[in-house]
Amino acid sequence: MKIKFHPIVLIALLIFAFITALAGEIIHQLLFIALLLFVSVFLKKRKAFWKKMATFGIPLTVVLIILNDVILPPLATGHPSQGIHYALRFLVLLICLLTIVHTTTPTEFALGLRSLRLPPRFNHIFLLSFEVFDSFRTITRNVTIAQQLRGFRIRRNIFNRAKNLFPLFFPVVFSALSMSLDRGIALDLKGINSPSAKTYLAEWKPTILDKLTTVFLIVCSFLFFLFR
Amino acid sequence: MTAHPNLLLEHFSYTYPFADRPAFTDVSFELLSGETLGIVGPSTSGKTSLLYAIAGILQKHFPAGIMSGNILREAAKPFISPAEIGFVFQDQYMQLSGATETVEAEIAFSLEQLGTPPNIIRERIVEQVSQFHLEHLARRHPQTLSGGETRMLALACEMAKHPRCLLLDQPTESLHPEGINLLINALNRIKQSAMLIVVEHRLELINALCDKVLFLLNGNQQFYGHPSELFSSDIDTHSLDIPSWIDAQRKLLGHVETLSYRKSLRTLQQWHSSNLQT
Amino acid sequence: MAFVEFTNVGFSYSHNSPVLHSISFSIERTEHVMLAGTIGAGKSTALKLAVGLFAPDKGSIRVDGISPSIPSLYEIVKRIGVALQNPSDQIFCSTVREEMLYGLRNLGANETSDTFQRTVALFGFSRLLDKHPYDLHPAQRRLLTIASAIAMNTPFYIFDEPTSGISKPERESIVGALHQLRIAGKGYMLITHDLAFGMEHCDRILVFNKGILAVDESLPDFLQRENAQGILKKNGLQMPIVPRMSAQLAQNTITAQYPDFISQLRQQQTSSKQAP
Ligand SMILES: Nc1ncnc2c1ncn2[C@@H]1O[C@H](COP(=O)(O)OP(=O)(O)OP(=O)(O)O)[C@@H](O)[C@H]1O
Ligand SMILES: [Mg+2]
């Protein structure tokens, strides 16, 4: 089965995840995690999903729990376990992001958003943020290759990998930003900001189900926020 | 043809914000629709910045820079609208929108943004795909193309707009000779109805395409005139790439005026052995 | 045993039609080879296979006896210095100095190293060392990628499109660098569309056509072939003007007069105006 949600559903889901993580009770968060884990079973890219969970999500969750419950002195928040509290928040956001990343590609996402016929300014902001997101991925990949080509030995160990990523961070951010400046110029010349009504060869409109889910998620987030 | 130039620059200078020297100074030229201007000069001499100024990019994206002199476009517009301008960047990868999944969709992207009717978009896709021989790539993802294929796509995207002003920053880089011929044919096709400005190191191309040439060196205009006069004028052109035919004359003939043909042939052989065998 | 050895190498990117079909060639450690071919012929792919960024579907590749792959990449790059086609893909340090030292450090040398100083001098980078690479002109960035590879002081180099986007001053730097490599007894392979450049600096020519190795010959031999021009043309390439004219000159009888010769030159000039 291939699950394909329109981007507006995914955005609503992300909002919902934020609210659940920040304002929800432990039971809500657990439910949310359970629901998403259930959905992830049907994902086409579920292997990649679980690989990221295993190499990154679960170890970090454990570290969070240990850090808060064993190493740091307890805070007076009234929660029985500070660590579990933080870990759940983290898991909610992480699983939601992973689900979103593995249900769509940036280009599909962009197509869906374009088909919503948002005002040009929104269109531009969305596209540019994609550029940044997309360039983060490509630049990270390219830089890793370039480093290896100049004698850097990548170690298979997770901790070393995290250590390798750290010095990568600034160059990647820097070049993504400077690239998106250039890309911004290119997109501008492609008429992104043009005031005329846009036409579309291919479109991806939200279905009724998409719309209903979106409304449902937004209403839920709202209620959560009000009655936390 | 009207006597009014469609583009006129008078003593035009620009300095980027925080830069310690101007990107270019005192540039003057005029261009009619249907004419082609070549801009030559070594790297860092301000050629790309000049293109940016003509396209209105400097005014829009770097408004804090210092500008002097005049730049007059048709109807005195501050910026040319994206519908009227085509801009081929030096880095072909910069040109991809990043928001499409096929080569065809990439060609359509800009037209969609400008509100071109879908039937015309389809025509333009067919036209560009055949013009640049992209048939076998039409359904490929733009980010999986080779360097030269990406360049072809970038050219197709910009030409699909049927721009009235087409600016090309080193468009032949990473193309093979057949690709360059496709480009020249395409440029000759739209030349009648558009204004072309080409930054290029290959002087053969400048010679083949351009009505006028402007030589920039460290931001200063060294020469402006007909391409054939560039090398006969007494300006110092040693910072330019030597056109291949002059290169051939020098390498093959050496001091041919004073040598017999037989001797020049020997020079030729020596040249060959020293260059190809060592 | 040859230094770089491709034996019946076939390769395709995921699900697409094959990019390389059964390519075989071998290059010695001290050879200077050019690799030409139309766009999308598979040249850059061959480079990526040679260093081990991808694994071939069929056939085998050996570099100095090692089979290139991601785990053996370190061993490969100690032997082959690489500059990829797109400079923006491979510059990642925050100063020119760091960029040039990066490879050296991984191979265990440092700033005082002789090769670093020599490479800086060779490319005239001494005044740019503390600049951010993104403040450089694209042409200088291309130079930087080549300089960073040369600084690693490996025995062999592969440069993908070293002359793309550069003007005469940078070209002269590269020519100087190639000359130094030659003197130092190092080999290189230039992947290039600029045949004139390639022919001046290489001794052997490989031509790819749609993933097939169409030409593999020593350059002097190849240029002496009567139909060399035709062979290149068949593979979508064009003989550069210098060898083309010298071939014409060589065919002329010795009694041809100088005026004829000049008029031939002029013809060449006008025809190159029409179709360079
Ligand atoms: N990641 C990829 N996925 C799918 N196909 C690819 C990918 N990268 C390259 N190709 C295709 O493989 C073929 C060979 O590409 P390659 O980059 O090796 O060409 P090239 O000879 O270097 O060409 P150029 O001179 O244009 O750089 C091309 O048709 C290209 O479209
Ligand atoms: Mg290539």
Tab-separated table of C-alpha atoms in Angstrom, chain B residues 4-265:
chain	number	residue	atom	x	y	z
B	4	HIS	CA	16.412	54.566	-30.392
B	5	PRO	CA	18.515	51.956	-28.676
B	6	ASN	CA	16.587	49.418	-26.626
B	7	LEU	CA	19.344	49.424	-24.086
B	8	LEU	CA	21.672	52.289	-23.369
B	9	LEU	CA	24.392	52.527	-20.749
B	10	GLU	CA	26.199	55.796	-20.141
B	11	HIS	CA	29.246	55.998	-17.889
B	12	PHE	CA	27.666	53.335	-15.783
B	13	SER	CA	29.478	52.197	-12.616
B	14	TYR	CA	28.607	49.988	-9.708
B	15	THR	CA	30.212	49.128	-6.372
B	16	TYR	CA	28.863	46.273	-4.265
B	17	PRO	CA	28.020	47.044	-0.636
B	18	PHE	CA	31.188	46.666	1.528
B	19	ALA	CA	33.405	46.233	-1.533
B	20	ASP	CA	36.637	48.200	-1.646
B	21	ARG	CA	36.641	48.684	-5.377
B	22	PRO	CA	33.933	49.040	-8.003
B	23	ALA	CA	32.749	45.912	-9.803
B	24	PHE	CA	32.924	47.903	-13.029
B	25	THR	CA	33.370	51.582	-13.888
B	26	ASP	CA	32.391	53.900	-16.676
B	27	VAL	CA	30.769	51.391	-18.979
B	28	SER	CA	28.971	52.829	-22.015
B	29	PHE	CA	27.294	51.046	-24.876
B	30	GLU	CA	24.025	50.882	-26.733
B	31	LEU	CA	22.124	47.982	-28.174
B	32	LEU	CA	19.117	47.582	-30.470
B	33	SER	CA	16.737	44.707	-30.570
B	34	GLY	CA	18.145	42.220	-33.080
B	35	GLU	CA	21.703	43.033	-32.144
B	36	THR	CA	24.161	40.911	-30.215
B	37	LEU	CA	26.767	42.208	-27.819
B	38	GLY	CA	29.709	40.103	-26.703
B	39	ILE	CA	31.457	40.847	-23.423
B	40	VAL	CA	35.003	39.547	-23.063
B	41	GLY	CA	37.679	39.845	-20.425
B	42	PRO	CA	39.481	37.690	-17.886
B	43	SER	CA	37.761	36.414	-14.751
B	44	THR	CA	37.048	38.940	-11.984
B	45	SER	CA	36.799	41.789	-14.463
B	46	GLY	CA	33.136	42.500	-13.714
B	47	LYS	CA	31.394	40.793	-16.624
B	48	THR	CA	28.832	38.904	-14.568
B	49	SER	CA	28.083	41.973	-12.455
B	50	LEU	CA	27.455	43.935	-15.614
B	51	LEU	CA	24.949	41.303	-16.751
B	52	TYR	CA	23.313	41.495	-13.318
B	53	ALA	CA	22.981	45.253	-13.694
B	54	ILE	CA	21.411	44.929	-17.130
B	55	ALA	CA	18.934	42.362	-15.807
B	56	GLY	CA	18.070	44.610	-12.867
B	57	ILE	CA	19.356	42.081	-10.345
B	58	LEU	CA	21.810	44.456	-8.691
B	59	GLN	CA	19.142	47.106	-8.276
B	60	LYS	CA	16.728	44.603	-6.780
B	61	HIS	CA	18.882	42.290	-4.684
B	62	PHE	CA	21.848	44.515	-3.795
B	63	PRO	CA	20.189	47.918	-3.494
B	64	ALA	CA	22.777	49.111	-0.974
B	65	GLY	CA	25.485	49.173	-3.634
B	66	ILE	CA	26.603	52.450	-5.137
B	67	MET	CA	25.505	53.092	-8.682
B	68	SER	CA	26.351	56.005	-10.937
B	69	GLY	CA	25.818	56.938	-14.550
B	70	ASN	CA	22.792	55.974	-16.579
B	71	ILE	CA	21.146	52.798	-17.589
B	72	LEU	CA	18.167	53.215	-19.895
B	73	ARG	CA	15.958	50.402	-20.956
B	74	GLU	CA	12.875	50.543	-23.118
B	75	ALA	CA	10.121	52.564	-21.472
B	76	ALA	CA	12.601	53.476	-18.733
B	77	LYS	CA	11.676	50.458	-16.614
B	78	PRO	CA	13.764	50.001	-13.494
B	79	PHE	CA	13.713	46.203	-13.902
B	80	ILE	CA	12.973	44.114	-16.910
B	81	SER	CA	10.071	41.825	-16.120
B	82	PRO	CA	11.003	38.148	-15.815
B	83	ALA	CA	8.755	37.399	-18.779
B	84	GLU	CA	10.932	39.466	-21.071
B	85	ILE	CA	14.319	38.409	-19.895
B	86	GLY	CA	16.221	35.167	-20.182
B	87	PHE	CA	19.309	34.724	-18.031
B	88	VAL	CA	21.641	31.770	-18.422
B	89	PHE	CA	23.872	31.605	-15.348
B	90	GLN	CA	27.484	30.603	-15.534
B	91	ASP	CA	26.810	27.791	-13.059
B	92	GLN	CA	24.196	25.664	-14.794
B	93	TYR	CA	23.244	23.926	-11.555
B	94	MET	CA	22.078	27.246	-10.085
B	95	GLN	CA	19.522	27.473	-12.813
B	96	LEU	CA	17.415	24.481	-11.838
B	97	SER	CA	14.307	25.402	-9.872
B	98	GLY	CA	14.667	22.378	-7.589
B	99	ALA	CA	10.889	22.044	-7.587
B	100	THR	CA	10.326	19.711	-10.513
B	101	GLU	CA	10.762	16.017	-11.151
B	102	THR	CA	11.206	15.857	-14.902
B	103	VAL	CA	13.105	17.774	-17.526
B	104	GLU	CA	9.810	18.688	-19.213
B	105	ALA	CA	8.365	20.032	-15.988
B	106	GLU	CA	11.510	22.064	-15.474
B	107	ILE	CA	11.106	23.709	-18.876
B	108	ALA	CA	7.462	24.387	-18.036
B	109	PHE	CA	8.215	25.764	-14.573
B	110	SER	CA	9.057	29.327	-15.467
B	111	LEU	CA	6.273	29.530	-18.053
B	112	GLU	CA	3.783	28.360	-15.434
B	113	GLN	CA	4.985	31.013	-13.031
B	114	LEU	CA	4.474	33.649	-15.720
B	115	GLY	CA	0.965	32.452	-16.457
B	116	THR	CA	1.493	31.162	-19.989
B	117	PRO	CA	-1.531	29.179	-21.226
B	118	PRO	CA	-0.985	25.391	-20.950
B	119	ASN	CA	-1.305	24.714	-24.682
B	120	ILE	CA	1.459	27.216	-25.426
B	121	ILE	CA	3.597	25.707	-22.666
B	122	ARG	CA	3.242	22.322	-24.334
B	123	GLU	CA	4.280	23.776	-27.686
B	124	ARG	CA	7.291	25.424	-26.160
B	125	ILE	CA	8.366	22.219	-24.445
B	126	VAL	CA	8.254	20.348	-27.745
B	127	GLU	CA	10.109	23.158	-29.465
B	128	GLN	CA	12.922	23.332	-26.903
B	129	VAL	CA	13.240	19.599	-26.462
B	130	SER	CA	13.812	19.165	-30.173
B	131	GLN	CA	15.964	22.270	-30.495
B	132	PHE	CA	18.406	21.008	-27.860
B	133	HIS	CA	18.022	17.292	-28.598
B	134	LEU	CA	16.667	16.470	-25.159
B	135	GLU	CA	14.197	13.807	-26.316
B	136	HIS	CA	15.909	10.956	-24.488
B	137	LEU	CA	16.091	12.991	-21.284
B	138	ALA	CA	12.573	14.445	-21.252
B	139	ARG	CA	11.300	12.258	-18.435
B	140	ARG	CA	14.484	12.200	-16.383
B	141	HIS	CA	14.886	13.949	-13.038
B	142	PRO	CA	16.765	17.226	-13.601
B	143	GLN	CA	19.144	16.529	-10.742
B	144	THR	CA	20.462	13.335	-12.303
B	145	LEU	CA	21.721	14.936	-15.511
B	146	SER	CA	25.392	15.193	-16.417
B	147	GLY	CA	27.124	18.582	-16.459
B	148	GLY	CA	26.596	19.187	-20.160
B	149	GLU	CA	23.026	17.893	-20.119
B	150	THR	CA	22.223	20.290	-17.280
B	151	ARG	CA	23.654	23.129	-19.356
B	152	MET	CA	21.411	22.168	-22.290
B	153	LEU	CA	18.405	22.101	-19.985
B	154	ALA	CA	19.267	25.514	-18.566
B	155	LEU	CA	19.479	26.907	-22.093
B	156	ALA	CA	16.175	25.289	-23.055
B	157	CYS	CA	14.420	26.711	-19.978
B	158	GLU	CA	15.516	30.255	-20.684
B	159	MET	CA	14.833	30.099	-24.416
B	160	ALA	CA	11.392	28.633	-23.824
B	161	LYS	CA	10.338	32.005	-22.454
B	162	HIS	CA	10.996	33.556	-25.883
B	163	PRO	CA	12.702	36.423	-24.095
B	164	ARG	CA	13.124	39.820	-25.685
B	165	CYS	CA	16.452	40.157	-23.963
B	166	LEU	CA	18.642	37.120	-23.477
B	167	LEU	CA	21.718	37.320	-21.274
B	168	LEU	CA	24.150	34.421	-21.391
B	169	ASP	CA	27.050	34.014	-18.980
B	170	GLN	CA	29.586	31.677	-20.593
B	171	PRO	CA	26.936	29.493	-22.184
B	172	THR	CA	29.313	27.134	-23.984
B	173	GLU	CA	31.060	25.838	-20.887
B	174	SER	CA	30.807	22.050	-20.487
B	175	LEU	CA	29.329	21.615	-23.968
B	176	HIS	CA	30.841	19.502	-26.729
B	177	PRO	CA	31.219	20.934	-30.258
B	178	GLU	CA	27.848	19.610	-31.440
B	179	GLY	CA	26.202	21.119	-28.402
B	180	ILE	CA	27.856	24.442	-29.175
B	181	ASN	CA	26.503	24.233	-32.712
B	182	LEU	CA	22.999	23.584	-31.377
B	183	LEU	CA	23.396	26.635	-29.156
B	184	ILE	CA	24.585	28.815	-32.023
B	185	ASN	CA	21.696	27.694	-34.219
B	186	ALA	CA	19.240	28.391	-31.436
B	187	LEU	CA	20.721	31.821	-30.845
B	188	ASN	CA	20.621	32.635	-34.545
B	189	ARG	CA	16.960	31.678	-34.559
B	190	ILE	CA	15.888	34.076	-31.823
B	191	LYS	CA	18.412	36.720	-32.734
B	192	GLN	CA	16.079	38.611	-35.072
B	193	SER	CA	13.484	39.278	-32.433
B	194	ALA	CA	15.640	39.717	-29.366
B	195	MET	CA	18.583	41.474	-27.901
B	196	LEU	CA	21.422	39.105	-26.982
B	197	ILE	CA	24.295	39.724	-24.632
B	198	VAL	CA	26.918	36.985	-24.362
B	199	VAL	CA	29.809	36.764	-21.926
B	200	GLU	CA	32.269	34.345	-23.439
B	201	HIS	CA	35.929	33.434	-23.423
B	202	ARG	CA	35.859	31.693	-26.774
B	203	LEU	CA	36.465	34.455	-29.236
B	204	GLU	CA	35.419	32.230	-32.137
B	205	LEU	CA	31.919	32.361	-30.767
B	206	ILE	CA	32.028	36.102	-30.230
B	207	ASN	CA	33.236	36.470	-33.802
B	208	ALA	CA	30.542	34.206	-35.165
B	209	LEU	CA	27.644	35.724	-33.261
B	210	CYS	CA	28.223	39.273	-32.168
B	211	ASP	CA	27.729	42.624	-33.823
B	212	LYS	CA	29.582	44.427	-31.095
B	213	VAL	CA	32.092	43.475	-28.492
B	214	LEU	CA	32.982	45.055	-25.183
B	215	PHE	CA	36.266	44.244	-23.482
B	216	LEU	CA	36.347	44.652	-19.712
B	217	LEU	CA	39.554	44.467	-17.725
B	218	ASN	CA	39.463	44.902	-13.935
B	219	GLY	CA	36.126	46.643	-14.292
B	220	ASN	CA	37.342	49.108	-16.900
B	221	GLN	CA	36.032	49.250	-20.402
B	222	GLN	CA	39.045	48.729	-22.648
B	223	PHE	CA	37.337	48.436	-25.982
B	224	TYR	CA	33.905	48.739	-27.508
B	225	GLY	CA	33.397	48.157	-31.194
B	226	HIS	CA	33.164	45.618	-33.968
B	227	PRO	CA	34.669	42.205	-33.119
B	228	SER	CA	37.019	42.275	-36.081
B	229	GLU	CA	38.659	45.417	-34.706
B	230	LEU	CA	39.390	43.936	-31.309
B	231	PHE	CA	42.652	42.344	-32.357
B	232	SER	CA	43.675	44.899	-34.904
B	233	SER	CA	43.274	47.786	-32.497
B	234	ASP	CA	46.317	48.726	-30.486
B	235	ILE	CA	44.811	47.845	-27.106
B	236	ASP	CA	46.546	45.285	-24.981
B	237	THR	CA	44.703	42.005	-25.431
B	238	HIS	CA	47.196	39.690	-23.784
B	239	SER	CA	44.761	38.901	-20.969
B	240	LEU	CA	42.265	37.434	-23.447
B	241	ASP	CA	42.231	33.911	-24.732
B	242	ILE	CA	43.805	33.837	-28.138
B	243	PRO	CA	41.259	32.946	-30.822
B	244	SER	CA	42.124	29.514	-32.158
B	245	TRP	CA	42.877	30.653	-35.687
B	246	ILE	CA	45.414	33.195	-34.459
B	247	ASP	CA	46.788	30.550	-32.130
B	248	ALA	CA	47.161	28.291	-35.153
B	249	GLN	CA	48.954	30.969	-37.131
B	250	ARG	CA	51.368	31.531	-34.296
B	251	LYS	CA	52.009	27.928	-33.465
B	252	LEU	CA	52.157	26.571	-36.975
B	253	LEU	CA	53.825	29.350	-38.791
B	254	GLY	CA	56.025	30.985	-36.240
B	255	HIS	CA	57.829	33.724	-38.129
B	256	VAL	CA	56.430	32.674	-41.421
B	257	GLU	CA	57.045	35.945	-43.192
B	258	THR	CA	60.755	35.442	-43.083
B	259	LEU	CA	60.820	31.695	-43.596
B	260	SER	CA	60.333	29.595	-46.644
B	261	TYR	CA	57.442	27.239	-46.701
B	262	ARG	CA	59.721	24.277	-46.284
B	263	LYS	CA	61.206	25.772	-43.157
B	264	SER	CA	57.847	26.605	-41.704
B	265	LEU	CA	56.863	23.017	-42.171
